[in-house]
PDB file of C-alpha atoms in Angstrom:
ATOM      1  CA  UNK A   7      -1.384  15.192  -9.044  1.00 62.00           C
ATOM      2  CA  UNK A   8      -5.627  14.381  -8.062  1.00 70.00           C
ATOM      3  CA  UNK A   9      -7.870  11.536  -8.685  1.00 73.00           C
ATOM      4  CA  UNK A  10     -11.127  11.930 -10.969  1.00 72.00           C
ATOM      5  CA  UNK A  11     -13.786  10.378 -12.799  1.00 72.00           C
ATOM      6  CA  UNK A  12     -12.661   7.087 -15.067  1.00 76.00           C
ATOM      7  CA  UNK A  13     -16.357   4.958 -16.937  1.00 74.00           C
ATOM      8  CA  UNK A  14     -13.566   2.970 -18.992  1.00 78.00           C
ATOM      9  CA  UNK A  15     -10.598   0.928 -18.476  1.00 81.00           C
ATOM     10  CA  UNK A  16      -7.239   1.677 -20.175  1.00 79.00           C
ATOM     11  CA  UNK A  17      -7.121  -2.128 -22.275  1.00 80.00           C
ATOM     12  CA  UNK A  18      -3.713  -3.179 -20.175  1.00 79.00           C
ATOM     13  CA  UNK A  19      -5.189  -2.494 -17.130  1.00 81.00           C
ATOM     14  CA  UNK A  20      -8.283  -4.814 -17.594  1.00 81.00           C
ATOM     15  CA  UNK A  21      -7.221  -7.812 -17.701  1.00 80.00           C
ATOM     16  CA  UNK A  22      -4.351  -7.045 -15.018  1.00 84.00           C
ATOM     17  CA  UNK A  23      -4.556  -9.180 -11.530  1.00 87.00           C
ATOM     18  CA  UNK A  24      -4.272  -7.816  -7.887  1.00 88.00           C
ATOM     19  CA  UNK A  25      -6.136  -4.682  -8.566  1.00 90.00           C
ATOM     20  CA  UNK A  26      -9.203  -3.590  -7.237  1.00 90.00           C
ATOM     21  CA  UNK A  27     -11.652  -1.511 -10.633  1.00 88.00           C
ATOM     22  CA  UNK A  28     -12.742   1.854  -9.472  1.00 89.00           C
ATOM     23  CA  UNK A  29     -14.856   2.933 -11.936  1.00 87.00           C
ATOM     24  CA  UNK A  30     -17.039   5.848 -11.650  1.00 87.00           C
ATOM     25  CA  UNK A  31     -18.647   9.455 -12.880  1.00 86.00           C
ATOM     26  CA  UNK A  32     -17.515  11.645  -9.740  1.00 88.00           C
ATOM     27  CA  UNK A  33     -14.194  12.553  -9.161  1.00 88.00           C
ATOM     28  CA  UNK A  34     -14.571  11.032  -5.827  1.00 91.00           C
ATOM     29  CA  UNK A  35     -11.889   7.178  -7.489  1.00 90.00           C
ATOM     30  CA  UNK A  36      -9.740   7.691  -3.770  1.00 92.00           C
ATOM     31  CA  UNK A  37     -12.656   7.817  -1.697  1.00 94.00           C
ATOM     32  CA  UNK A  38     -14.005   4.973  -3.413  1.00 91.00           C
ATOM     33  CA  UNK A  39     -10.246   3.000  -3.218  1.00 93.00           C
ATOM     34  CA  UNK A  40     -10.200   3.793   0.333  1.00 94.00           C
ATOM     35  CA  UNK A  41     -13.884   2.506   1.224  1.00 93.00           C
ATOM     36  CA  UNK A  42     -13.412  -0.883  -0.404  1.00 93.00           C
ATOM     37  CA  UNK A  43     -10.081  -1.391   1.251  1.00 93.00           C
ATOM     38  CA  UNK A  44     -11.616  -0.666   4.778  1.00 91.00           C
ATOM     39  CA  UNK A  45     -14.542  -2.867   3.745  1.00 89.00           C
ATOM     40  CA  UNK A  46     -12.702  -5.899   2.905  1.00 82.00           C
ATOM     41  CA  UNK A  47     -15.450  -8.137   1.279  1.00 74.00           C
ATOM     42  CA  UNK A  48     -13.761  -7.600  -2.864  1.00 77.00           C
ATOM     43  CA  UNK A  49     -16.014 -10.383  -4.598  1.00 75.00           C
ATOM     44  CA  UNK A  50     -19.344  -9.832  -2.698  1.00 77.00           C
ATOM     45  CA  UNK A  51     -18.046  -5.572  -3.968  1.00 81.00           C
ATOM     46  CA  UNK A  52     -17.065  -6.631  -7.462  1.00 76.00           C
ATOM     47  CA  UNK A  53     -21.454  -7.632  -8.279  1.00 75.00           C
ATOM     48  CA  UNK A  54     -22.443  -6.129 -11.300  1.00 74.00           C
ATOM     49  CA  UNK A  55     -25.834  -4.003  -9.629  1.00 75.00           C
ATOM     50  CA  UNK A  56     -26.048  -4.565  -5.727  1.00 79.00           C
ATOM     51  CA  UNK A  57     -21.906  -4.463  -5.660  1.00 79.00           C
ATOM     52  CA  UNK A  58     -21.938  -0.599  -7.584  1.00 83.00           C
ATOM     53  CA  UNK A  59     -24.791   0.948  -4.717  1.00 88.00           C
ATOM     54  CA  UNK A  60     -22.648  -0.749  -2.419  1.00 89.00           C
ATOM     55  CA  UNK A  61     -19.438   0.974  -3.316  1.00 89.00           C
ATOM     56  CA  UNK A  62     -21.800   4.131  -3.823  1.00 89.00           C
ATOM     57  CA  UNK A  63     -23.017   4.176   0.044  1.00 92.00           C
ATOM     58  CA  UNK A  64     -19.279   3.808   1.158  1.00 92.00           C
ATOM     59  CA  UNK A  65     -17.481   6.612  -0.713  1.00 91.00           C
ATOM     60  CA  UNK A  66     -20.625   8.625   0.244  1.00 93.00           C
ATOM     61  CA  UNK A  67     -19.347   7.668   4.162  1.00 94.00           C
ATOM     62  CA  UNK A  68     -16.336   7.995   3.433  1.00 93.00           C
ATOM     63  CA  UNK A  69     -15.993  11.719   1.958  1.00 92.00           C
ATOM     64  CA  UNK A  70     -18.216  12.729   4.921  1.00 94.00           C
ATOM     65  CA  UNK A  71     -15.972  10.932   7.523  1.00 94.00           C
ATOM     66  CA  UNK A  72     -12.574  12.631   5.956  1.00 93.00           C
ATOM     67  CA  UNK A  73     -15.255  16.069   5.335  1.00 93.00           C
ATOM     68  CA  UNK A  74     -13.780  15.981   1.466  1.00 91.00           C
ATOM     69  CA  UNK A  75     -15.852  15.631  -1.742  1.00 89.00           C
ATOM     70  CA  UNK A  76     -14.254  15.515  -5.188  1.00 89.00           C
ATOM     71  CA  UNK A  77     -11.118  14.448  -6.139  1.00 91.00           C
ATOM     72  CA  UNK A  78      -8.040  13.496  -3.741  1.00 92.00           C
ATOM     73  CA  UNK A  79      -4.325  14.670  -3.878  1.00 91.00           C
ATOM     74  CA  UNK A  80      -1.433  13.128  -2.300  1.00 92.00           C
ATOM     75  CA  UNK A  81      -1.423  14.637   0.712  1.00 91.00           C
ATOM     76  CA  UNK A  82      -4.825  14.248   1.106  1.00 93.00           C
ATOM     77  CA  UNK A  83      -3.865  10.219   2.042  1.00 94.00           C
ATOM     78  CA  UNK A  84      -2.518  11.067   4.610  1.00 93.00           C
ATOM     79  CA  UNK A  85      -5.865  12.149   6.652  1.00 93.00           C
ATOM     80  CA  UNK A  86      -7.191   9.234   5.929  1.00 93.00           C
ATOM     81  CA  UNK A  87      -3.823   7.166   7.651  1.00 93.00           C
ATOM     82  CA  UNK A  88      -3.818   9.182  10.808  1.00 92.00           C
ATOM     83  CA  UNK A  89      -8.132   8.933  11.284  1.00 91.00           C
ATOM     84  CA  UNK A  90      -8.222   5.670  10.253  1.00 93.00           C
ATOM     85  CA  UNK A  91      -4.665   3.818  11.757  1.00 93.00           C
ATOM     86  CA  UNK A  92      -3.404   2.843   8.178  1.00 93.00           C
ATOM     87  CA  UNK A  93      -0.229   3.440   5.807  1.00 93.00           C
ATOM     88  CA  UNK A  94      -1.058   4.310   2.301  1.00 95.00           C
ATOM     89  CA  UNK A  95       1.394   3.823  -0.693  1.00 94.00           C
ATOM     90  CA  UNK A  96       0.401   4.741  -3.982  1.00 94.00           C
ATOM     91  CA  UNK A  97       1.860   3.779  -7.057  1.00 92.00           C
ATOM     92  CA  UNK A  98       1.918   5.462 -10.623  1.00 86.00           C
ATOM     93  CA  UNK A  99       3.073   2.907 -12.400  1.00 79.00           C
ATOM     94  CA  UNK A 100       4.067  -0.887 -12.601  1.00 73.00           C
ATOM     95  CA  UNK A 101       8.030  -0.981 -11.446  1.00 75.00           C
ATOM     96  CA  UNK A 102       6.824  -1.412  -7.505  1.00 76.00           C
ATOM     97  CA  UNK A 103       9.003   2.562  -6.828  1.00 84.00           C
ATOM     98  CA  UNK A 104       6.204   3.935  -4.660  1.00 91.00           C
ATOM     99  CA  UNK A 105       5.473   7.824  -5.505  1.00 90.00           C
ATOM    100  CA  UNK A 106       3.642   8.721  -2.469  1.00 92.00           C
ATOM    101  CA  UNK A 107       3.983   6.744   0.993  1.00 91.00           C
ATOM    102  CA  UNK A 108       1.320   8.874   3.464  1.00 91.00           C
ATOM    103  CA  UNK A 109       2.501   9.430   7.499  1.00 86.00           C
ATOM    104  CA  UNK A 110       2.485   5.867   8.967  1.00 87.00           C
ATOM    105  CA  UNK A 111      -0.345   6.093  11.323  1.00 84.00           C
ATOM    106  CA  UNK A 112      -0.566   2.654  12.159  1.00 85.00           C
ATOM    107  CA  UNK A 113       0.548   3.633  15.582  1.00 82.00           C
ATOM    108  CA  UNK A 114       3.268   0.585  17.952  1.00 83.00           C
ATOM    109  CA  UNK A 115       1.946  -2.096  16.660  1.00 80.00           C
ATOM    110  CA  UNK A 116       2.031  -2.155  12.823  1.00 82.00           C
ATOM    111  CA  UNK A 117       0.566  -5.100  11.108  1.00 84.00           C
ATOM    112  CA  UNK A 118       0.606  -5.140   6.989  1.00 84.00           C
ATOM    113  CA  UNK A 119      -2.498  -5.572   6.637  1.00 88.00           C
ATOM    114  CA  UNK A 120      -3.091  -2.081   7.731  1.00 91.00           C
ATOM    115  CA  UNK A 121      -1.429  -1.250   4.723  1.00 93.00           C
ATOM    116  CA  UNK A 122      -3.544   0.560   1.733  1.00 95.00           C
ATOM    117  CA  UNK A 123      -1.887   0.074  -1.340  1.00 95.00           C
ATOM    118  CA  UNK A 124      -3.265   2.464  -4.446  1.00 95.00           C
ATOM    119  CA  UNK A 125      -2.440   2.643  -8.190  1.00 93.00           C
ATOM    120  CA  UNK A 126      -2.199   6.115  -9.754  1.00 91.00           C
ATOM    121  CA  UNK A 127      -3.223   5.617 -13.229  1.00 87.00           C
ATOM    122  CA  UNK A 128      -0.904   8.797 -14.929  1.00 85.00           C
ATOM    123  CA  UNK A 129      -2.395   8.638 -18.223  1.00 83.00           C
ATOM    124  CA  UNK A 130      -6.211   9.105 -16.794  1.00 85.00           C
ATOM    125  CA  UNK A 131      -5.702  10.396 -13.662  1.00 88.00           C
ATOM    126  CA  UNK A 132      -7.182   7.998 -12.287  1.00 90.00           C
ATOM    127  CA  UNK A 133      -6.670   5.882  -8.888  1.00 92.00           C
ATOM    128  CA  UNK A 134      -7.204   2.043  -8.542  1.00 92.00           C
ATOM    129  CA  UNK A 135      -6.908  -0.237  -5.199  1.00 93.00           C
ATOM    130  CA  UNK A 136      -4.189  -3.158  -5.626  1.00 93.00           C
ATOM    131  CA  UNK A 137      -4.983  -5.928  -3.318  1.00 92.00           C
ATOM    132  CA  UNK A 138      -2.825  -7.703  -4.144  1.00 91.00           C
ATOM    133  CA  UNK A 139       0.892  -6.424  -4.452  1.00 91.00           C
ATOM    134  CA  UNK A 140       2.504  -9.020  -6.094  1.00 91.00           C
ATOM    135  CA  UNK A 141       0.060 -10.167  -8.663  1.00 89.00           C
ATOM    136  CA  UNK A 142      -0.380  -6.509  -9.769  1.00 89.00           C
ATOM    137  CA  UNK A 143       3.390  -6.420 -10.299  1.00 88.00           C
ATOM    138  CA  UNK A 144       4.159  -9.610 -12.229  1.00 86.00           C
ATOM    139  CA  UNK A 145       3.285 -10.343 -15.566  1.00 83.00           C
ATOM    140  CA  UNK A 146       3.474 -13.417 -17.395  1.00 81.00           C
ATOM    141  CA  UNK A 147       7.162 -13.954 -18.477  1.00 81.00           C
ATOM    142  CA  UNK A 148       8.606 -12.193 -15.097  1.00 82.00           C
ATOM    143  CA  UNK A 149       6.934 -13.456 -10.991  1.00 89.00           C
ATOM    144  CA  UNK A 150       7.103 -10.458  -8.811  1.00 88.00           C
ATOM    145  CA  UNK A 151       7.619 -10.812  -4.547  1.00 91.00           C
ATOM    146  CA  UNK A 152       6.863  -7.677  -3.343  1.00 89.00           C
ATOM    147  CA  UNK A 153       8.783  -7.008   0.770  1.00 89.00           C
ATOM    148  CA  UNK A 154       6.353  -4.710   2.958  1.00 88.00           C
ATOM    149  CA  UNK A 155       9.710  -4.217   4.971  1.00 86.00           C
ATOM    150  CA  UNK A 156      11.664  -2.347   1.775  1.00 85.00           C
ATOM    151  CA  UNK A 157       8.715  -0.987   0.053  1.00 87.00           C
ATOM    152  CA  UNK A 158      10.002  -2.392  -2.933  1.00 87.00           C
ATOM    153  CA  UNK A 159       9.455  -5.236  -5.450  1.00 87.00           C
ATOM    154  CA  UNK A 160      12.137  -8.345  -6.386  1.00 88.00           C
ATOM    155  CA  UNK A 161      12.452 -11.158  -8.840  1.00 89.00           C
ATOM    156  CA  UNK A 162      10.518 -13.539  -6.948  1.00 87.00           C
ATOM    157  CA  UNK A 163      13.722 -15.634  -7.248  1.00 87.00           C
ATOM    158  CA  UNK A 164      15.724 -13.072  -5.849  1.00 86.00           C
ATOM    159  CA  UNK A 165      13.432 -12.318  -3.416  1.00 86.00           C
ATOM    160  CA  UNK A 166      14.782 -14.537  -0.797  1.00 84.00           C
ATOM    161  CA  UNK A 167      18.350 -13.220  -1.345  1.00 85.00           C
ATOM    162  CA  UNK A 168      17.604  -9.520  -0.951  1.00 84.00           C
ATOM    163  CA  UNK A 169      18.996  -7.322   2.198  1.00 82.00           C
ATOM    164  CA  UNK A 170      15.423  -6.707   3.960  1.00 81.00           C
ATOM    165  CA  UNK A 171      15.252  -3.938   6.723  1.00 76.00           C
ATOM    166  CA  UNK A 172      13.496  -5.969   8.841  1.00 75.00           C
ATOM    167  CA  UNK A 173      16.281  -8.277   9.137  1.00 73.00           C
ATOM    168  CA  UNK A 174      19.002  -4.577   9.900  1.00 71.00           C
ATOM    169  CA  UNK A 175      19.452  -5.198  13.948  1.00 70.00           C
ATOM    170  CA  UNK A 176      17.960  -2.212  15.692  1.00 66.00           C
ATOM    171  CA  UNK A 177      21.322  -1.404  17.259  1.00 69.00           C
ATOM    172  CA  UNK A 178      24.111  -1.580  14.868  1.00 69.00           C
ATOM    173  CA  UNK A 179      22.159  -1.876  11.785  1.00 67.00           C
ATOM    174  CA  UNK A 180      24.555  -5.260  11.165  1.00 69.00           C
ATOM    175  CA  UNK A 181      22.742  -7.666   8.752  1.00 65.00           C
ATOM    176  CA  UNK A 182      24.425 -10.598  10.318  1.00 68.00           C
ATOM    177  CA  UNK A 183      22.857 -13.016  13.537  1.00 64.00           C
ATOM    178  CA  UNK A 184      24.363 -12.226  16.414  1.00 60.00           C
ATOM    179  CA  UNK A 185      23.063 -12.683  20.086  1.00 60.00           C
ATOM    180  CA  UNK A 186      21.668  -8.608  20.654  1.00 53.00           C
ATOM    181  CA  UNK A 187      21.076  -8.712  23.791  1.00 56.00           C
ATOM    182  CA  UNK A 188      25.029  -9.324  24.199  1.00 50.00           C
ATOM    183  CA  UNK A 189      25.789  -7.190  21.793  1.00 51.00           C
ATOM    184  CA  UNK A 190      23.259  -4.070  23.589  1.00 52.00           C
ATOM    185  CA  UNK A 191      24.801  -4.676  26.838  1.00 52.00           C
ATOM    186  CA  UNK A 192      28.394  -4.526  25.311  1.00 52.00           C
ATOM    187  CA  UNK A 193      27.103  -1.464  23.598  1.00 52.00           C
ATOM    188  CA  UNK A 194      25.537   0.091  26.889  1.00 50.00           C
ATOM    189  CA  UNK A 195      28.817  -0.592  28.445  1.00 48.00           C
ATOM    190  CA  UNK A 196      30.906   0.885  25.896  1.00 48.00           C
ATOM    191  CA  UNK A 197      29.102   3.836  25.521  1.00 47.00           C
ATOM    192  CA  UNK A 198      29.364   4.589  28.946  1.00 48.00           C
ATOM    193  CA  UNK A 199      33.545   4.086  29.715  1.00 51.00           C
ATOM    194  CA  UNK A 200      33.888   6.374  27.213  1.00 46.00           C
TER     195      UNK A 200
END
């Protein structure tokens, strides 16, 4: 699947919170999403004329940096991730399940700010930038929280109770709290005794 041009938003996406709408007629919606994500400053970029011109400039620069004009496939986002030291997560519906996760180019000290979330609207084959996952995945009758470690969405009231991958012990993969230093030393001793 690739993203293309879109000059009119679907009705359900028009009022959706947490998303930066990308409107273009030149098949560079993927590059525009990435350029806006790198730039930040979403309020300035949302202004009608001035914001549109600035996004055009940023998109052209991104096309040059990636050596890629035109439509981007899911695998093309991997090039961006390694070049810009980011992680790209692509969703294709409101379920909160990623359809594609790029190679993690964030290096030794990854942060949540280095994750770029993209929504691929498969009905019109177009990409939009997600700027707040919780707001994007929530609906008026159901609040949702996004766990960046598990890459899953949970109902807000169940979020604190979920078993997060970040809470797993790197040594024994247990969720139970324990003294890691002591247990790791014991593990090393056990490993050499066998």
